[in-house]
Every structure is written in C-alpha cells, then in structure tokens.
C-alpha cells in the first residue's frame, strides 16, 4: 500500500433525486409541477461530494464506486461529471432508480423511493473482483443501504477483502447489513443514536447508556465508533480513547445529509492521519457547516477549517 493511495467510496444503491415543486397536493386531480430539479443522490454520492470539497480533489484522490444502469444511470454519470466527482461505474442491466420528492408551498414533502435495481450474480462478481484487484487504496468507505435483495453479509465480505489487505475501512449503514458488517471489523463505524440502539437491541435513554453501547460496539469491531448525536455533536470510542465533541451553535437550515458530511469529515481526517481531537474537530466542523447551509449548497473549505478551530472536544478517559 502506498502512502498516497486512493479513497474508494462505495455507493451501491444510488439514485437520481428528483424534486417537484407543487403549490399543494391535490388528490384525484391533475397536479401541476411548477418546477423540477434533478441531481445525483444517495449517501455514498454525498460522502464523495463532501470528501472532494475537503480534499480539494481533482480526481486523483478519491473514487466513487457505483453500479449504474439504464437512462437514469447515464443521467447520473452526467451529474457526477458536472460535480467533478471521479467515479468508476459498474454497468447494470436494470435501471438506476429515481427518487421523487414532492415539495409543496407550505414546505411539506412527500417522498417516493423505488426499490432500485437488483444486481445479477455476474454484476456482483465484477464488483467483488474490482474490490479484490484494485491497487493503491488507502481507505474504503461503505455508506448507505445495500441494493434490493443483496445478501445481508455483502458489506462484511467487502470489508474483509480490504482489511485482509491492511486497508482501512469505514462503514455507515443500518439494520442487518450493519449487524453483519461489524464482523468485517471496520476501522470506523458511524451509527446515530437510533442505529446504535438497534445494534445493541435495547433503548439508550441517557449518555451513559450510549457510551456503554458504543464501547460494546468498539469491542465487537475492534475499531473506532463515532456516534453522531444530532444537535448534541458526537461521541467517539476507540483504541485512542473516549471523546465527547460538541457542535458549535449555528442556525440550522437543512438537516438532510448531515450524517454524510460528518462521515466525509472523519474520513478525510483518517486519510490525513490527524490525531483524534483534530479529527473530531474537523468532522463536526464539516457537519455543522452542512446543516448551516441551505439544501443543495456547499460551504467553502476555508469556512469549514475556520469553524474547526472553535469545535470543543473533551477527553473522557
Ligand atoms: N439540529 C442540528 N443542529 C446542529 N448540528 C446538527 C443538527 N443535526 C445534525 N447536526 C450535525 O450533523 C451531525 C450528524 O447528524 P446526525 O446525528 O443527525 O446524523 P445521521 O442521523 O446519521 O444523519 P443522516 O440522516 O444524514 O444519516 C451531528 O453530529 C451534528 O454535527
Ligand atoms: Mg446516518
């Protein structure tokens, strides 16, 4: 593994996001769409977008690994190219999905998400072959849901391929794919409180129970656990100690994709081998900048690094 290796960001179930603006939703009537916006969506794609912003990457440093099919797949490629996101597409027989968001004048939303493509065994084979054979990788990130009908141990198997080559891995997903992914010993996982409780199998009513579950999870992965706590910041438990990190006060304009920006922030810090306090400051500065921006806008890299200096981190042990 070279010191300058790439960061791979796997986005296995991406979507073109489509937003329709309507005055209001009329049942049994024709609904006129006032405007439509379309863009590349999906958690992995968001992580790639934020990682690129932080690294100033022009295409050499990170690569989105993304199965794409049909006309929506081609459309997705266009958006990724426009956004300057370097990607490696894996062609699918089925079409990439388009998620529909209907936004009304009073800012209420309806969301419709198709199930998305089912990968054939040949399509899975070529993805796994790539994972085994790709060279010069520093970090592999797995973010978001698995494609329809994918085996629940898919992330575990992919994680094992990279960890067996001493490549660091990061996992952010939920449910059974997460539970099984834990056995792939990811270097870092980023559950929110709900996902951590889901993994633990019981409610986490206070910070002491969150901390205790995070420690159990860290024992299970033998790695780092970054629990995101929404407006309350985050908690990190791992082999370099336990830390509580607090979000600076900002006016929140948009919470969609907050977790993805946090994940990109910590991933970038991992690639730069930042010490824990600095890594957490950068991660929270990224997600705080994200929620302080209107949907669809990105802050500047300078703003994020300026905010980083005001992020408070407390060492717990
Ligand atoms: N209401 C908020 N106020 C301030 N910061 C917030 C707020 N919500 C989220 N954040 C920031 O974003 C980070 C990630 O948020 P959160 O814990 O909600 O992740 P998540 O549940 O994984 O999100 P996602 O829905 O994007 O997957 C937090 O650690 C925090 O820095
Ligand atoms: Mg999340």
Coordinates of C-alpha atoms and ligand atoms in Angstrom, one line a residue:
X1 CA 0.0 0.0 0.0
X2 CA 1.5 3.4 -0.9
X3 CA 1.3 6.4 1.3
X4 CA -0.6 8.3 -1.4
X5 CA -3.3 5.7 -2.1
X6 CA -6.9 6.4 -3.1
X7 CA -10.0 6.6 -1.1
X8 CA -12.8 4.4 -2.5
X9 CA -16.4 5.4 -1.7
X10 CA -18.9 2.6 -2.4
X11 CA -22.4 3.7 -3.3
X12 CA -24.2 0.5 -4.1
X13 CA -27.8 1.8 -4.2
X14 CA -27.6 5.3 -5.7
X15 CA -30.5 7.3 -7.1
X16 CA -31.2 10.3 -9.2
X17 CA -33.1 12.6 -6.8
X18 CA -35.9 14.5 -8.4
X19 CA -37.7 17.3 -6.7
X20 CA -41.1 18.6 -7.9
X21 CA -42.4 21.9 -6.6
X22 CA -46.2 22.0 -6.5
X23 CA -48.4 24.5 -4.8
X24 CA -50.2 21.8 -2.9
X25 CA -51.0 18.1 -3.4
X26 CA -54.5 17.6 -4.9
X27 CA -55.9 14.1 -4.6
X28 CA -57.9 12.8 -7.6
X29 CA -56.8 15.9 -9.6
X30 CA -54.1 16.8 -12.0
X31 CA -51.2 18.2 -10.1
X32 CA -49.2 20.9 -12.0
X33 CA -45.5 20.8 -11.4
X34 CA -44.1 24.4 -11.2
X35 CA -40.5 23.3 -11.4
X36 CA -38.3 20.2 -11.4
X37 CA -34.8 19.8 -10.1
X38 CA -32.7 16.6 -10.6
X39 CA -29.3 15.7 -9.1
X40 CA -27.1 12.8 -8.2
X41 CA -28.3 11.4 -4.8
X42 CA -27.6 8.6 -2.4
X43 CA -25.5 8.6 0.7
X44 CA -22.2 7.5 -0.9
X45 CA -22.5 10.2 -3.5
X46 CA -23.0 12.8 -0.8
X47 CA -19.9 11.5 1.1
X48 CA -17.9 11.7 -2.2
X49 CA -19.1 15.3 -2.7
X50 CA -18.1 16.4 0.8
X51 CA -14.8 14.4 0.6
X52 CA -13.9 16.2 -2.6
X53 CA -14.7 19.6 -1.1
X54 CA -12.4 18.9 1.9
X55 CA -9.5 17.4 -0.1
X56 CA -9.7 19.8 -3.0
X57 CA -9.5 16.6 -5.0
X58 CA -9.3 17.0 -8.7
X59 CA -9.9 13.3 -9.4
X60 CA -6.8 11.6 -8.2
X61 CA -7.5 11.2 -4.6
X62 CA -11.0 9.6 -4.3
X63 CA -13.2 7.5 -6.5
X64 CA -16.9 6.7 -6.2
X65 CA -17.6 3.1 -6.9
X66 CA -21.1 3.0 -8.3
X67 CA -23.3 0.4 -10.1
X68 CA -25.4 2.3 -12.7
X69 CA -27.9 1.2 -15.4
X70 CA -30.3 2.4 -18.0
X71 CA -31.1 6.0 -18.9
X72 CA -31.1 7.2 -15.3
X73 CA -27.7 5.6 -14.9
X74 CA -26.4 7.7 -17.8
X75 CA -28.1 10.8 -16.3
X76 CA -26.3 10.1 -13.0
X77 CA -23.0 9.9 -14.8
X78 CA -23.6 13.4 -16.3
X79 CA -24.4 14.9 -12.9
X80 CA -21.3 13.3 -11.3
X81 CA -19.1 14.6 -14.1
X82 CA -20.7 18.1 -13.7
X83 CA -20.0 17.9 -10.0
X84 CA -16.4 16.9 -10.6
X85 CA -16.8 13.6 -8.8
X86 CA -14.4 10.9 -10.1
X87 CA -16.2 7.6 -10.4
X88 CA -15.9 4.0 -11.6
X89 CA -19.3 2.9 -12.9
X90 CA -20.3 -0.8 -13.0
X91 CA -22.9 -1.4 -15.7
X92 CA -26.2 -2.9 -14.7
X93 CA -29.0 -4.5 -16.7
X94 CA -31.6 -2.9 -14.5
X95 CA -32.1 0.9 -14.5
X96 CA -30.8 3.1 -11.7
X97 CA -33.8 4.4 -9.6
X98 CA -35.1 8.0 -9.5
X99 CA -36.3 9.1 -6.0
X100 CA -39.2 11.6 -6.2
X101 CA -39.6 14.4 -3.6
X102 CA -42.7 16.5 -3.9
X103 CA -42.4 19.8 -2.1
X104 CA -45.5 22.0 -1.5
X105 CA -45.7 25.7 -1.0
X106 CA -46.0 25.3 2.8
X107 CA -42.7 23.2 2.6
X108 CA -44.3 19.9 3.3
X109 CA -42.8 16.9 1.5
X110 CA -43.9 13.6 0.1
X111 CA -41.1 11.2 -0.8
X112 CA -41.3 8.2 -3.1
X113 CA -38.3 5.8 -3.3
X114 CA -38.4 2.9 -5.8
X115 CA -36.8 -0.3 -4.6
X116 CA -34.0 0.1 -7.2
X117 CA -32.1 -2.4 -9.3
X118 CA -31.3 -6.0 -8.3
X119 CA -27.8 -6.9 -9.2
X120 CA -27.2 -10.2 -11.1
X121 CA -24.6 -12.6 -9.9
X122 CA -22.3 -11.6 -12.8
X123 CA -22.7 -7.9 -11.8
X124 CA -21.8 -8.8 -8.2
X125 CA -18.8 -10.8 -9.4
X126 CA -17.4 -7.9 -11.3
X127 CA -17.8 -5.6 -8.3
X128 CA -16.1 -8.1 -6.0
X129 CA -13.4 -8.7 -8.5
X130 CA -12.7 -5.0 -8.6
X131 CA -12.6 -4.9 -4.8
X132 CA -10.0 -7.7 -4.7
X133 CA -7.8 -6.5 -7.5
X134 CA -7.8 -2.7 -7.3
X135 CA -4.4 -1.3 -6.2
X136 CA -3.1 1.6 -4.3
X137 CA -6.1 2.1 -1.9
X138 CA -5.7 3.9 1.4
X139 CA -9.3 3.8 2.6
X140 CA -12.5 2.1 1.6
X141 CA -15.9 3.7 2.7
X142 CA -19.2 1.9 2.6
X143 CA -22.2 4.1 3.1
X144 CA -26.0 3.6 2.7
X145 CA -28.4 0.8 2.1
X146 CA -27.5 -2.3 0.1
X147 CA -29.3 -2.9 -3.3
X148 CA -32.5 -4.8 -3.3
X149 CA -32.2 -8.5 -2.4
X150 CA -28.4 -8.2 -1.8
X151 CA -27.2 -10.7 0.7
X152 CA -27.0 -9.1 4.1
X153 CA -23.4 -10.1 4.5
X154 CA -22.3 -8.1 1.5
X155 CA -20.7 -5.3 3.4
X156 CA -19.0 -7.8 5.7
X157 CA -17.4 -9.6 2.7
X158 CA -16.3 -6.4 1.1
X159 CA -14.9 -5.1 4.4
X160 CA -12.9 -8.4 4.8
X161 CA -11.4 -8.0 1.3
X162 CA -9.9 -4.7 2.3
X163 CA -9.0 -5.4 5.9
X164 CA -7.2 -8.5 4.8
X165 CA -5.0 -6.3 2.7
X166 CA -4.4 -3.9 5.6
X167 CA -6.6 -1.2 4.1
X168 CA -8.6 0.9 6.5
X169 CA -12.4 0.7 6.1
X170 CA -15.4 2.8 7.3
X171 CA -19.0 1.6 7.5
X172 CA -22.2 3.7 7.8
X173 CA -25.4 1.7 7.3
X174 CA -28.1 0.3 9.5
X175 CA -30.1 -2.9 10.3
X176 CA -28.9 -6.4 9.4
X177 CA -26.3 -5.2 6.9
X178 CA -24.7 -3.2 9.8
X179 CA -25.0 -6.0 12.3
X180 CA -23.2 -8.4 9.9
X181 CA -20.8 -5.7 8.8
X182 CA -19.5 -5.5 12.4
X183 CA -17.9 -8.9 11.8
X184 CA -15.9 -7.4 8.9
X185 CA -14.0 -5.4 11.6
X186 CA -14.4 -1.9 10.0
X187 CA -11.7 0.6 11.2
X188 CA -14.6 3.0 12.0
X189 CA -18.4 2.9 12.1
X190 CA -20.7 5.9 12.4
X191 CA -24.1 5.0 13.9
X192 CA -26.5 7.6 15.0
X193 CA -28.2 7.0 18.4
X194 CA -31.1 5.1 16.7
X195 CA -28.7 2.8 14.8
X196 CA -26.6 2.2 17.9
X197 CA -29.7 1.2 19.9
X198 CA -30.8 -1.0 17.0
X199 CA -27.5 -2.8 17.1
X200 CA -27.5 -3.0 20.9
X201 CA -31.0 -4.4 20.9
X202 CA -32.3 -2.0 23.6
X203 CA -33.1 1.7 24.1
X204 CA -30.4 4.1 25.1
X205 CA -32.1 6.6 27.4
X206 CA -29.1 8.6 28.5
X207 CA -25.5 9.4 27.6
X208 CA -24.1 6.7 30.0
X209 CA -26.0 4.0 28.1
X210 CA -24.9 5.5 24.7
X211 CA -21.3 5.4 25.9
X212 CA -21.6 1.9 27.2
X213 CA -23.2 0.6 23.9
X214 CA -20.5 2.4 21.9
X215 CA -17.8 0.6 24.0
X216 CA -19.5 -2.7 23.3
X217 CA -19.7 -2.0 19.6
X218 CA -16.0 -0.9 19.6
X219 CA -15.1 -4.2 21.3
X220 CA -17.1 -6.1 18.6
X221 CA -15.5 -4.2 15.6
X222 CA -12.1 -3.9 17.4
X223 CA -12.2 -0.4 15.9
X224 CA -13.4 3.1 16.4
X225 CA -17.1 4.0 16.9
X226 CA -18.2 7.6 16.2
X227 CA -21.8 8.0 17.4
X228 CA -23.5 11.1 15.9
X229 CA -25.8 12.8 18.3
X230 CA -27.6 15.4 16.0
X231 CA -27.5 18.8 17.6
X232 CA -25.6 17.4 20.6
X233 CA -22.5 16.7 18.4
X234 CA -20.9 13.2 18.7
X235 CA -19.2 10.7 20.9
X236 CA -16.1 8.7 19.9
X237 CA -14.9 5.5 21.5
X238 CA -11.9 3.6 20.2
X239 CA -8.4 2.5 20.6
X240 CA -7.2 6.0 21.1
X241 CA -9.5 6.8 24.0
X242 CA -13.0 8.2 24.5
X243 CA -14.0 11.7 23.4
X244 CA -17.1 13.9 23.5
X245 CA -17.4 16.5 20.9
X246 CA -19.8 19.4 20.9
X247 CA -21.4 21.2 17.9
X248 CA -20.9 24.9 17.7
X249 CA -24.2 26.9 17.8
X250 CA -25.4 27.7 14.3
X251 CA -28.7 28.4 12.7
X252 CA -29.9 25.1 11.2
X253 CA -31.1 25.5 7.6
X254 CA -31.1 21.9 6.4
X255 CA -30.5 18.5 8.2
X256 CA -30.6 16.3 5.1
X257 CA -27.3 14.6 4.6
X258 CA -25.8 15.8 7.9
X259 CA -24.6 12.3 8.6
X260 CA -22.9 12.0 5.2
X261 CA -20.9 15.2 5.7
X262 CA -19.8 14.1 9.2
X263 CA -18.7 10.8 7.6
X264 CA -16.7 12.6 4.9
X265 CA -15.1 14.8 7.6
X266 CA -13.9 11.9 9.7
X267 CA -12.8 10.0 6.5
X268 CA -10.7 12.9 5.3
X269 CA -9.1 13.2 8.8
X270 CA -8.3 9.4 8.7
X271 CA -6.6 9.9 5.3
X272 CA -4.5 12.7 6.8
X273 CA -3.7 10.7 9.9
X274 CA -5.0 13.5 12.1
X275 CA -4.8 12.9 15.9
X276 CA -8.2 12.2 17.5
X277 CA -9.0 15.7 18.8
X278 CA -8.2 17.4 15.5
X279 CA -10.0 14.7 13.5
X280 CA -13.2 15.1 15.6
X281 CA -13.0 18.9 15.3
X282 CA -12.8 18.7 11.6
X283 CA -15.6 16.1 11.3
X284 CA -18.0 18.2 13.4
X285 CA -17.0 21.4 11.7
X286 CA -17.9 19.7 8.4
X287 CA -21.4 18.6 9.6
X288 CA -22.1 21.8 11.4
X289 CA -21.3 23.7 8.2
X290 CA -23.5 21.3 6.3
X291 CA -26.6 22.0 8.5
X292 CA -25.9 25.7 8.4
X293 CA -26.2 25.7 4.6
X294 CA -29.4 25.7 2.6
X295 CA -30.2 22.4 0.9
X296 CA -28.2 21.9 -2.3
X297 CA -25.5 24.4 -1.3
X298 CA -22.0 23.7 -0.1
X299 CA -19.9 25.9 2.2
X300 CA -16.3 26.7 1.3
X301 CA -13.3 24.6 2.5
X302 CA -12.0 27.7 4.2
X303 CA -15.2 28.2 6.2
X304 CA -15.0 24.6 7.4
X305 CA -11.4 24.8 8.5
X306 CA -12.1 28.2 10.3
X307 CA -15.1 26.7 12.2
X308 CA -12.9 23.7 13.1
X309 CA -10.9 25.9 15.5
X310 CA -14.0 26.6 17.6
X311 CA -15.1 23.0 18.0
X312 CA -14.8 21.8 21.6
X313 CA -13.6 18.3 22.3
X314 CA -13.5 16.8 25.8
X315 CA -11.4 13.7 26.5
X316 CA -13.5 11.3 28.7
X317 CA -10.7 8.9 29.7
Ligands
LIG1 N1 -30.0 20.1 14.6 C1 -28.7 20.1 14.5 N2 -28.0 21.1 15.0 C2 -26.7 21.2 14.8 N3 -26.0 20.2 14.2 C3 -26.6 19.2 13.8 C4 -28.0 19.0 13.8 N4 -28.4 17.8 13.3 C5 -27.2 17.3 12.8 N5 -26.2 18.1 13.1 C6 -24.7 17.8 12.8 O1 -24.7 16.7 11.9 C7 -24.0 15.6 12.5 C8 -24.7 14.3 12.1 O2 -26.1 14.3 12.4 P1 -27.0 13.1 12.8 O3 -26.5 12.6 14.2 O4 -28.4 13.6 12.7 O5 -26.6 12.0 11.7 P2 -27.5 11.0 11.0 O6 -28.7 10.6 11.8 O7 -26.6 9.9 10.5 O8 -27.9 11.8 9.7 P3 -28.4 11.3 8.3 O9 -29.9 11.4 8.4 O10 -27.8 12.3 7.3 O11 -27.9 9.9 8.1 C9 -24.1 15.8 14.0 O12 -23.0 15.2 14.7 C10 -24.0 17.3 14.1 O13 -22.7 17.8 13.9
LIG2 MG1 -26.9 8.4 9.0

